[in-house]
CSV table of C-alpha atoms in Angstrom, one decimal:
chain,number,residue,atom,x,y,z
A,154,MET,CA,-37.2,-8.3,-14.8
A,155,THR,CA,-34.4,-6.0,-16.0
A,156,THR,CA,-30.9,-7.2,-16.8
A,157,SER,CA,-27.7,-5.2,-16.9
A,158,PRO,CA,-25.9,-4.2,-20.1
A,159,ALA,CA,-23.1,-6.5,-21.2
A,160,ALA,CA,-20.2,-4.1,-20.6
A,161,PRO,CA,-19.3,-3.0,-17.0
A,162,PRO,CA,-19.6,0.7,-16.2
A,163,PRO,CA,-16.4,2.6,-15.7
A,164,THR,CA,-15.1,2.4,-12.1
A,165,THR,CA,-14.4,5.5,-10.1
A,166,ALA,CA,-13.4,3.6,-7.0
A,167,ALA,CA,-10.2,2.1,-8.2
A,168,ASP,CA,-7.7,2.3,-11.0
A,169,LEU,CA,-8.2,-1.0,-12.7
A,170,THR,CA,-5.7,-2.4,-15.3
A,171,PRO,CA,-6.9,-3.5,-18.7
A,172,ASP,CA,-6.6,-7.2,-17.5
A,173,GLN,CA,-8.7,-6.4,-14.5
A,174,LEU,CA,-11.4,-4.7,-16.5
A,175,ASP,CA,-11.4,-7.7,-18.8
A,176,LEU,CA,-11.9,-10.0,-15.9
A,177,GLN,CA,-14.7,-7.9,-14.5
A,178,ALA,CA,-16.4,-7.9,-17.9
A,179,ARG,CA,-16.0,-11.7,-18.3
A,180,ALA,CA,-17.5,-12.3,-14.9
A,181,ARG,CA,-20.4,-9.9,-15.6
A,182,ARG,CA,-21.2,-11.6,-18.9
A,183,PHE,CA,-21.1,-15.0,-17.2
A,184,VAL,CA,-23.6,-13.9,-14.6
A,185,ASP,CA,-25.9,-12.1,-17.0
A,186,GLU,CA,-25.9,-14.9,-19.6
A,187,VAL,CA,-25.5,-18.1,-17.6
A,188,LEU,CA,-26.6,-17.6,-14.0
A,189,ILE,CA,-29.4,-15.0,-13.9
A,190,PRO,CA,-31.5,-16.5,-16.7
A,191,ASN,CA,-31.7,-19.8,-14.7
A,192,GLU,CA,-32.6,-18.4,-11.3
A,193,GLU,CA,-36.3,-18.9,-11.6
A,194,LEU,CA,-35.7,-22.5,-12.9
A,195,ALA,CA,-33.6,-23.2,-9.8
A,196,GLU,CA,-36.2,-21.6,-7.4
A,197,ARG,CA,-39.1,-23.6,-8.9
A,198,SER,CA,-37.1,-26.9,-8.7
A,199,GLY,CA,-36.1,-26.5,-5.1
A,200,GLY,CA,-32.5,-25.6,-6.0
A,201,ARG,CA,-31.9,-28.7,-8.0
A,202,ILE,CA,-31.1,-28.0,-11.7
A,203,PRO,CA,-30.7,-30.4,-14.6
A,204,ASP,CA,-27.3,-32.0,-14.9
A,205,GLU,CA,-26.9,-30.5,-18.3
A,206,LEU,CA,-27.1,-27.0,-16.8
A,207,LYS,CA,-24.7,-27.9,-14.0
A,208,GLN,CA,-22.2,-29.0,-16.6
A,209,ARG,CA,-22.7,-25.9,-18.6
A,210,ILE,CA,-22.0,-23.7,-15.6
A,211,LYS,CA,-18.9,-25.7,-14.8
A,212,ARG,CA,-17.6,-25.7,-18.4
A,213,GLU,CA,-18.2,-22.0,-19.1
A,214,ALA,CA,-16.7,-21.0,-15.8
A,215,ILE,CA,-13.5,-22.9,-16.7
A,216,GLU,CA,-13.5,-21.6,-20.3
A,217,GLU,CA,-13.9,-18.0,-19.1
A,218,ARG,CA,-11.1,-18.4,-16.5
A,219,LEU,CA,-13.4,-17.6,-13.6
A,220,SER,CA,-12.9,-20.7,-11.5
A,221,GLY,CA,-10.5,-21.3,-8.6
A,222,GLY,CA,-9.5,-17.7,-8.7
A,223,LEU,CA,-7.3,-17.3,-5.6
A,224,HIS,CA,-5.5,-20.6,-6.1
A,225,ALA,CA,-2.1,-20.8,-7.8
A,226,PRO,CA,-2.1,-21.4,-11.6
A,227,GLU,CA,0.1,-24.5,-11.1
A,228,HIS,CA,-2.7,-26.0,-9.0
A,229,GLY,CA,-5.4,-25.1,-11.6
A,230,GLY,CA,-6.4,-21.7,-10.2
A,231,GLN,CA,-6.1,-18.2,-11.6
A,232,GLY,CA,-3.6,-16.6,-9.2
A,233,TRP,CA,-5.8,-13.6,-8.7
A,234,THR,CA,-5.1,-10.8,-6.2
A,235,LYS,CA,-7.7,-10.2,-3.5
A,236,LEU,CA,-8.9,-7.1,-5.5
A,237,GLU,CA,-9.4,-9.2,-8.6
A,238,TRP,CA,-11.2,-11.8,-6.6
A,239,PHE,CA,-13.5,-9.1,-5.2
A,240,LEU,CA,-14.3,-8.0,-8.8
A,241,VAL,CA,-15.5,-11.5,-9.6
A,242,GLU,CA,-17.3,-12.2,-6.3
A,243,GLU,CA,-19.1,-8.9,-6.6
A,244,GLN,CA,-20.5,-10.0,-10.0
A,245,LEU,CA,-21.5,-13.5,-8.6
A,246,GLY,CA,-23.3,-11.7,-5.8
A,247,ARG,CA,-25.7,-10.3,-8.3
A,248,SER,CA,-27.2,-13.7,-8.9
A,249,THR,CA,-29.5,-15.7,-6.6
A,250,ASN,CA,-30.0,-19.4,-5.8
A,251,ALA,CA,-26.2,-20.0,-5.4
A,252,LEU,CA,-26.0,-21.2,-9.0
A,253,SER,CA,-22.3,-20.1,-8.8
A,254,TRP,CA,-21.8,-23.1,-6.4
A,255,HIS,CA,-21.6,-25.2,-9.5
A,256,MET,CA,-18.4,-23.4,-10.6
A,257,PRO,CA,-15.2,-25.4,-9.7
A,258,GLY,CA,-13.5,-24.3,-6.5
A,259,ALA,CA,-11.9,-25.3,-3.3
A,260,TYR,CA,-11.3,-23.9,0.2
A,261,ASN,CA,-8.0,-22.1,0.7
A,262,VAL,CA,-7.0,-24.7,3.3
A,263,LEU,CA,-6.2,-27.2,0.6
A,264,ALA,CA,-3.4,-24.9,-0.7
A,265,SER,CA,-1.6,-25.5,2.6
A,266,GLY,CA,-1.5,-29.2,2.0
A,267,THR,CA,1.4,-31.4,1.2
A,268,PRO,CA,2.2,-32.1,-2.5
A,269,GLU,CA,0.4,-35.4,-2.2
A,270,GLN,CA,-2.7,-33.7,-0.7
A,271,ILE,CA,-2.7,-31.1,-3.4
A,272,GLU,CA,-2.6,-33.7,-6.1
A,273,ARG,CA,-5.3,-35.8,-4.4
A,274,TYR,CA,-7.8,-33.1,-3.5
A,275,LEU,CA,-7.0,-29.6,-4.7
A,276,LYS,CA,-6.2,-30.1,-8.3
A,277,PRO,CA,-9.3,-32.4,-8.9
A,278,ALA,CA,-11.5,-29.9,-7.1
A,279,LEU,CA,-10.3,-27.0,-9.4
A,280,ARG,CA,-11.0,-29.3,-12.4
A,281,GLY,CA,-14.5,-29.7,-11.1
A,282,GLU,CA,-14.1,-33.4,-10.4
A,283,LEU,CA,-14.8,-33.3,-6.6
A,284,HIS,CA,-16.2,-31.1,-3.8
A,285,ASP,CA,-14.6,-30.4,-0.4
A,286,ALA,CA,-16.6,-29.4,2.7
A,287,TYR,CA,-15.5,-27.5,5.7
A,288,ALA,CA,-16.6,-29.3,8.9
A,289,VAL,CA,-16.0,-26.9,11.9
A,290,THR,CA,-19.3,-25.9,13.6
A,291,GLU,CA,-20.7,-28.1,16.4
A,292,ALA,CA,-23.8,-28.1,18.5
A,293,GLU,CA,-22.0,-26.3,21.3
A,294,ALA,CA,-19.2,-24.6,19.3
A,295,GLY,CA,-19.9,-22.1,16.6
A,296,SER,CA,-17.4,-19.2,16.4
A,297,ASP,CA,-15.6,-20.3,19.5
A,298,PRO,CA,-13.0,-22.9,18.5
A,299,SER,CA,-12.0,-23.5,22.1
A,300,ARG,CA,-15.3,-25.4,22.6
A,301,ILE,CA,-14.7,-27.9,19.8
A,302,ALA,CA,-15.6,-31.4,21.2
A,303,THR,CA,-14.5,-33.5,18.2
A,304,THR,CA,-11.3,-35.4,19.1
A,305,ALA,CA,-8.5,-37.1,17.3
A,306,VAL,CA,-6.7,-39.8,19.2
A,307,ARG,CA,-3.5,-41.6,18.2
A,308,SER,CA,-3.8,-45.1,16.9
A,309,ASP,CA,-1.5,-47.7,15.4
A,310,ARG,CA,-2.6,-46.5,11.9
A,311,GLY,CA,-2.7,-42.8,12.6
A,312,TRP,CA,-5.7,-41.2,14.2
A,313,VAL,CA,-9.2,-42.0,15.2
A,314,LEU,CA,-11.8,-39.2,15.0
A,315,ASN,CA,-15.0,-38.9,17.0
A,316,GLY,CA,-17.4,-36.0,16.9
A,317,GLU,CA,-20.4,-34.4,15.3
A,318,LYS,CA,-20.4,-31.4,12.9
A,319,TRP,CA,-23.3,-29.1,12.1
A,320,PHE,CA,-24.0,-26.9,9.0
A,321,VAL,CA,-21.5,-28.7,6.8
A,322,THR,CA,-22.0,-26.8,3.6
A,323,TYR,CA,-21.5,-29.1,0.5
A,324,GLY,CA,-21.6,-31.9,3.0
A,325,ASP,CA,-24.2,-33.8,1.0
A,326,VAL,CA,-22.0,-33.9,-2.1
A,327,ALA,CA,-18.4,-33.6,-0.7
A,328,ALA,CA,-15.8,-36.2,-1.5
A,329,VAL,CA,-13.6,-34.9,1.3
A,330,TYR,CA,-14.3,-33.2,4.6
A,331,ILE,CA,-11.9,-30.7,6.2
A,332,VAL,CA,-12.5,-31.6,9.8
A,333,MET,CA,-11.4,-29.4,12.8
A,334,ALA,CA,-10.6,-31.6,15.8
A,335,ALA,CA,-8.7,-31.5,19.0
A,336,ALA,CA,-5.7,-33.8,18.5
A,337,LEU,CA,-4.9,-35.3,21.9
A,338,VAL,CA,-1.1,-35.4,22.3
A,339,ASP,CA,0.7,-35.8,25.6
A,340,GLY,CA,-2.2,-34.4,27.6
A,341,GLU,CA,-2.7,-31.4,25.3
A,342,GLU,CA,-5.5,-30.6,22.9
A,343,LEU,CA,-4.0,-29.3,19.7
A,344,PRO,CA,-6.5,-27.7,17.2
A,345,THR,CA,-5.8,-29.6,14.0
A,346,LEU,CA,-7.4,-29.9,10.6
A,347,PHE,CA,-7.8,-33.4,9.0
A,348,LEU,CA,-8.7,-34.3,5.4
A,349,VAL,CA,-11.3,-37.1,5.8
A,350,ASP,CA,-12.5,-39.0,2.7
A,351,ALA,CA,-16.3,-39.1,2.7
A,352,GLY,CA,-16.3,-42.8,1.9
A,353,LEU,CA,-14.6,-44.0,5.1
A,354,ASP,CA,-16.4,-46.2,7.6
A,355,GLY,CA,-17.9,-44.4,10.5
A,356,ILE,CA,-19.2,-41.3,8.7
A,357,GLY,CA,-22.9,-40.8,8.8
A,358,VAL,CA,-25.5,-38.1,8.0
A,359,VAL,CA,-27.4,-37.4,11.2
A,360,ASP,CA,-29.7,-34.8,9.6
A,361,ASP,CA,-30.1,-32.9,6.4
A,362,PRO,CA,-32.5,-30.1,7.3
A,363,PRO,CA,-34.1,-27.7,4.9
A,364,PHE,CA,-33.1,-24.1,5.2
A,365,THR,CA,-34.6,-20.7,4.3
A,366,HIS,CA,-32.8,-20.4,1.0
A,367,THR,CA,-33.2,-22.5,-2.1
A,368,TYR,CA,-29.7,-23.6,-2.8
A,369,PRO,CA,-28.3,-26.6,-4.8
A,370,HIS,CA,-26.4,-28.2,-1.9
A,371,GLY,CA,-27.3,-28.8,1.7
A,372,HIS,CA,-25.7,-28.1,5.1
A,373,PRO,CA,-26.2,-31.5,6.8
A,374,THR,CA,-25.1,-32.6,10.2
A,375,ILE,CA,-22.3,-35.2,9.9
A,376,ARG,CA,-21.2,-37.6,12.6
A,377,PHE,CA,-17.8,-39.2,12.7
A,378,THR,CA,-17.7,-42.4,14.8
A,379,ASP,CA,-14.3,-44.1,15.2
A,380,VAL,CA,-13.2,-42.8,11.8
A,381,GLU,CA,-9.6,-44.0,11.1
A,382,VAL,CA,-7.3,-41.8,9.1
A,383,GLY,CA,-3.5,-41.9,8.6
A,384,ASP,CA,-0.9,-39.3,9.5
A,385,ASP,CA,-1.1,-38.1,5.9
A,386,ALA,CA,-4.6,-36.8,6.7
A,387,VAL,CA,-3.3,-33.9,8.8
A,388,VAL,CA,-3.2,-30.6,6.9
A,389,GLY,CA,-1.1,-27.7,8.1
A,390,GLY,CA,0.6,-29.6,10.9
A,391,LEU,CA,-0.5,-30.7,14.3
A,392,GLY,CA,-1.9,-27.6,16.2
A,393,GLY,CA,-2.0,-25.6,13.1
A,394,GLY,CA,-5.8,-25.5,12.8
A,395,ASP,CA,-6.5,-22.2,14.5
A,396,GLU,CA,-4.2,-20.3,12.2
A,397,LEU,CA,-5.5,-21.9,9.1
A,398,GLN,CA,-9.0,-21.3,10.3
A,399,ARG,CA,-8.3,-17.6,11.0
A,400,VAL,CA,-7.0,-17.2,7.4
A,401,TRP,CA,-10.1,-19.1,6.1
A,402,PHE,CA,-12.5,-16.9,8.2
A,403,THR,CA,-10.8,-13.7,6.8
A,404,GLU,CA,-11.2,-14.8,3.3
A,405,GLU,CA,-14.8,-16.0,3.7
A,406,ARG,CA,-15.9,-12.8,5.4
A,407,LEU,CA,-14.3,-10.7,2.6
A,408,GLY,CA,-16.1,-12.9,0.1
A,409,ILE,CA,-19.5,-12.5,1.9
A,410,ALA,CA,-19.0,-8.7,1.8
A,411,ALA,CA,-18.1,-8.7,-1.9
A,412,ARG,CA,-21.1,-10.8,-2.8
A,413,GLY,CA,-23.3,-8.6,-0.6
A,414,VAL,CA,-22.2,-5.6,-2.5
A,415,GLY,CA,-23.2,-7.3,-5.8
A,416,SER,CA,-26.6,-8.3,-4.3
A,417,MET,CA,-27.3,-4.6,-3.4
A,418,TRP,CA,-26.3,-3.5,-6.9
A,419,ARG,CA,-28.8,-6.0,-8.4
A,420,LEU,CA,-31.6,-5.1,-5.9
A,421,ILE,CA,-31.2,-1.3,-6.4
A,422,GLU,CA,-31.1,-1.8,-10.2
A,423,GLU,CA,-34.3,-3.9,-10.3
A,424,ALA,CA,-36.2,-1.8,-7.8
A,425,THR,CA,-35.2,1.5,-9.5
A,426,ALA,CA,-36.4,0.2,-12.9
A,427,TRP,CA,-39.7,-0.9,-11.4
A,428,ALA,CA,-40.1,2.5,-9.6
A,429,LEU,CA,-39.5,4.4,-12.8
A,430,ALA,CA,-42.0,2.3,-14.8
A,431,ARG,CA,-44.8,1.7,-12.2
A,432,GLU,CA,-47.5,4.4,-11.9
A,433,GLN,CA,-49.9,5.0,-9.0
A,434,GLY,CA,-52.1,8.1,-8.5
A,435,GLY,CA,-51.2,9.4,-12.0
A,436,GLN,CA,-47.4,9.5,-11.5
A,437,ARG,CA,-44.4,7.2,-11.2
A,438,ILE,CA,-43.9,5.7,-7.8
A,439,MET,CA,-40.3,7.0,-8.0
A,440,ASP,CA,-41.7,10.4,-7.6
A,441,TYR,CA,-42.9,9.5,-4.1
A,442,GLN,CA,-40.3,10.0,-1.4
A,443,GLY,CA,-41.6,6.9,0.3
A,444,VAL,CA,-40.1,5.0,-2.6
A,445,SER,CA,-37.2,7.2,-3.7
A,446,PHE,CA,-35.7,7.8,-0.3
A,447,PRO,CA,-35.3,4.1,0.6
A,448,LEU,CA,-33.6,3.7,-2.8
A,449,ALA,CA,-31.3,6.6,-2.0
A,450,ASP,CA,-30.4,5.1,1.4
A,451,SER,CA,-29.7,1.7,-0.2
A,452,ALA,CA,-27.4,3.4,-2.8
A,453,ALA,CA,-25.4,5.1,-0.1
A,454,ASP,CA,-25.1,1.8,1.8
A,455,ALA,CA,-24.0,0.0,-1.4
A,456,ALA,CA,-21.4,2.6,-2.3
A,457,ALA,CA,-19.9,2.7,1.2
A,458,GLY,CA,-19.8,-1.1,1.5
A,459,ARG,CA,-18.1,-1.4,-1.9
A,460,LEU,CA,-15.4,1.1,-1.0
A,461,LEU,CA,-14.8,-0.5,2.4
A,462,THR,CA,-14.6,-4.0,1.0
A,463,MET,CA,-12.3,-3.0,-1.8
A,464,GLU,CA,-10.0,-1.3,0.7
A,465,VAL,CA,-9.7,-4.5,2.7
A,466,ALA,CA,-8.9,-6.4,-0.4
A,467,ARG,CA,-6.1,-3.9,-1.3
A,468,LEU,CA,-4.7,-4.0,2.2
A,469,ALA,CA,-4.5,-7.8,2.0
A,470,ASP,CA,-2.8,-7.6,-1.4
A,471,ALA,CA,-0.3,-5.1,0.1
A,472,GLY,CA,0.7,-7.5,2.8
A,473,ALA,CA,-0.7,-5.5,5.7
A,474,ASP,CA,-0.7,-6.9,9.2
A,475,PRO,CA,-2.9,-10.0,9.0
A,476,LYS,CA,-4.6,-9.3,12.3
A,477,LEU,CA,-5.5,-5.8,11.1
A,478,VAL,CA,-6.8,-7.3,7.8
A,479,HIS,CA,-8.8,-9.8,9.9
A,480,ALA,CA,-10.5,-7.0,11.8
A,481,LYS,CA,-11.2,-5.0,8.7
A,482,ALA,CA,-12.7,-8.0,7.0
A,483,SER,CA,-15.0,-8.4,10.0
A,484,MET,CA,-15.9,-4.7,9.6
A,485,ALA,CA,-16.7,-5.2,5.9
A,486,LYS,CA,-18.7,-8.4,6.6
A,487,LEU,CA,-20.6,-6.7,9.4
A,488,PHE,CA,-21.5,-3.5,7.5
A,489,VAL,CA,-22.3,-5.1,4.1
A,490,SER,CA,-24.3,-8.1,5.5
A,491,GLU,CA,-26.5,-5.8,7.5
A,492,ALA,CA,-26.8,-3.2,4.8
A,493,ALA,CA,-27.8,-5.8,2.2
A,494,ASN,CA,-30.5,-7.1,4.5
A,495,ARG,CA,-31.9,-3.5,4.8
A,496,CYS,CA,-31.7,-3.1,1.0
A,497,ALA,CA,-33.6,-6.4,0.3
A,498,ASP,CA,-36.3,-5.4,2.8
A,499,ARG,CA,-36.7,-2.0,1.1
A,500,ALA,CA,-36.8,-3.6,-2.4
A,501,VAL,CA,-39.5,-6.0,-1.3
A,502,GLN,CA,-41.6,-3.1,-0.1
A,503,ILE,CA,-41.1,-1.1,-3.3
A,504,PHE,CA,-42.3,-4.1,-5.4
A,505,GLY,CA,-45.3,-4.5,-3.2
A,506,GLY,CA,-47.2,-7.7,-3.6
A,507,ARG,CA,-44.9,-8.7,-6.5
A,508,GLY,CA,-42.0,-8.5,-4.0
A,509,TYR,CA,-43.5,-11.3,-2.0
A,510,MET,CA,-43.4,-13.7,-5.0
A,511,ARG,CA,-40.5,-16.2,-5.2
A,512,THR,CA,-40.2,-15.4,-8.9
A,513,ASN,CA,-39.1,-11.9,-7.9
A,514,VAL,CA,-35.4,-11.3,-7.2
A,515,ALA,CA,-36.1,-9.1,-4.2
A,516,GLU,CA,-38.0,-11.9,-2.4
A,517,ARG,CA,-35.2,-14.4,-3.1
A,518,PHE,CA,-32.5,-12.0,-1.8
A,519,PHE,CA,-34.7,-11.2,1.2
A,520,ARG,CA,-34.4,-14.9,2.2
A,521,GLU,CA,-30.9,-15.6,1.0
A,522,LEU,CA,-29.1,-12.6,2.5
A,523,ARG,CA,-30.3,-13.2,6.0
A,524,VAL,CA,-27.8,-16.0,6.6
A,525,ASP,CA,-24.9,-13.6,5.9
A,526,ARG,CA,-25.4,-12.1,9.3
A,527,ILE,CA,-24.9,-15.5,10.8
A,528,TRP,CA,-22.5,-17.8,9.0
A,529,GLU,CA,-18.7,-17.4,9.1
A,530,GLY,CA,-19.3,-15.5,12.4
A,531,THR,CA,-22.5,-13.7,13.5
A,532,SER,CA,-22.7,-9.9,13.4
A,533,GLU,CA,-22.2,-10.0,17.2
A,534,ILE,CA,-18.9,-11.9,16.7
A,535,GLN,CA,-17.8,-9.4,14.1
A,536,ARG,CA,-18.5,-6.6,16.6
A,537,LEU,CA,-16.4,-8.3,19.2
A,538,ILE,CA,-13.5,-8.7,16.8
A,539,ILE,CA,-13.7,-5.0,15.8
A,540,ALA,CA,-13.9,-3.9,19.4
A,541,ARG,CA,-10.8,-5.9,20.3
A,542,ALA,CA,-9.0,-4.3,17.3
A,543,LEU,CA,-9.9,-0.8,18.7
A,544,GLU,CA,-8.4,-1.8,22.0
A,545,ARG,CA,-5.3,-3.7,20.8
A,546,ARG,CA,-4.4,-2.0,17.5
A,547,GLY,CA,-5.8,1.5,18.2
A,548,VAL,CA,-8.5,3.6,16.8
A,549,GLU,CA,-6.5,5.1,14.0
A,550,ARG,CA,-5.1,1.8,12.6
A,551,THR,CA,-8.5,0.2,12.8
A,552,LEU,CA,-10.3,3.0,11.0
A,553,HIS,CA,-7.6,4.1,8.5
């Protein structure tokens, strides 16, 4: 296996400041020295790594100022711009087995909490003391929030929640769930987010299924049965769930695109090194177009995806129309997630039999990248969002 040199290459896609170049370099060193060397260990152990290694990842992420990036410094984050966040997420995308999940972090929703909620949940999360988990998807409601069946009904003590959530990432380790529910008020169903402590009565794990990837945390099915919470559990106000979720989706889709760009970078790097060293028929396999052309196609995909994703990050930083940024984040997520899958498939083929071994980075990415076309909105949902942007905001604004 090859690894990248310690210093990042000069960028030609953006004019980065010295601080941004330093951030990029720190993130790359962290990935090269802490995450990548432990990928095979994580794969062979079913995603579960020793506690000592978990603590090292957490500690060094904090020391290198790589955790909690988009959150405000006063809350324990780094206060990065979206472009700076991209630079770090791109590097994290170069590693497999989601070892970066052990870095302290928190969903952006918590930043919209009250001062008390921030003290109770956000600051400890950014110190690495607890995990939050986003509980949105249901058996009959994926990307369509209007089909949410989970309800919150008024009680003397606040609210009573009932419902079942699927694919709750971090759900097996979370201390608090961010639960989307229809708050029933005066005959209306108000989409509302609730912060629900995992230790409350009435919360149960219905199923904790195995998935294709080998990651450290699961995506269990969680059932909430007559779970009582106070008024102080509401985050973002009654009826504010849709808007908070839209902002969350935009950020998550941009993050998926950024990590996908990093994944393609690593795949092309590893496959190119192999093609240059491997000989068949008396010459390097790189000299065969059946190998070199797929690498060229992957390089074009990666370069285009990187430019698109960075442009979306810049637009977000510039305060562009949030609905336009939302559509462009969908465009980036759609293009990069599908391009990264093609890249992984090509890399497996280039490695041949070795590419089918779980100790090979191409095989791991081949499994891991598949979900990027599904979670946080399938490719079909992204196409729908983009098509609506063409209709409502016009072709020129959507493309330029």
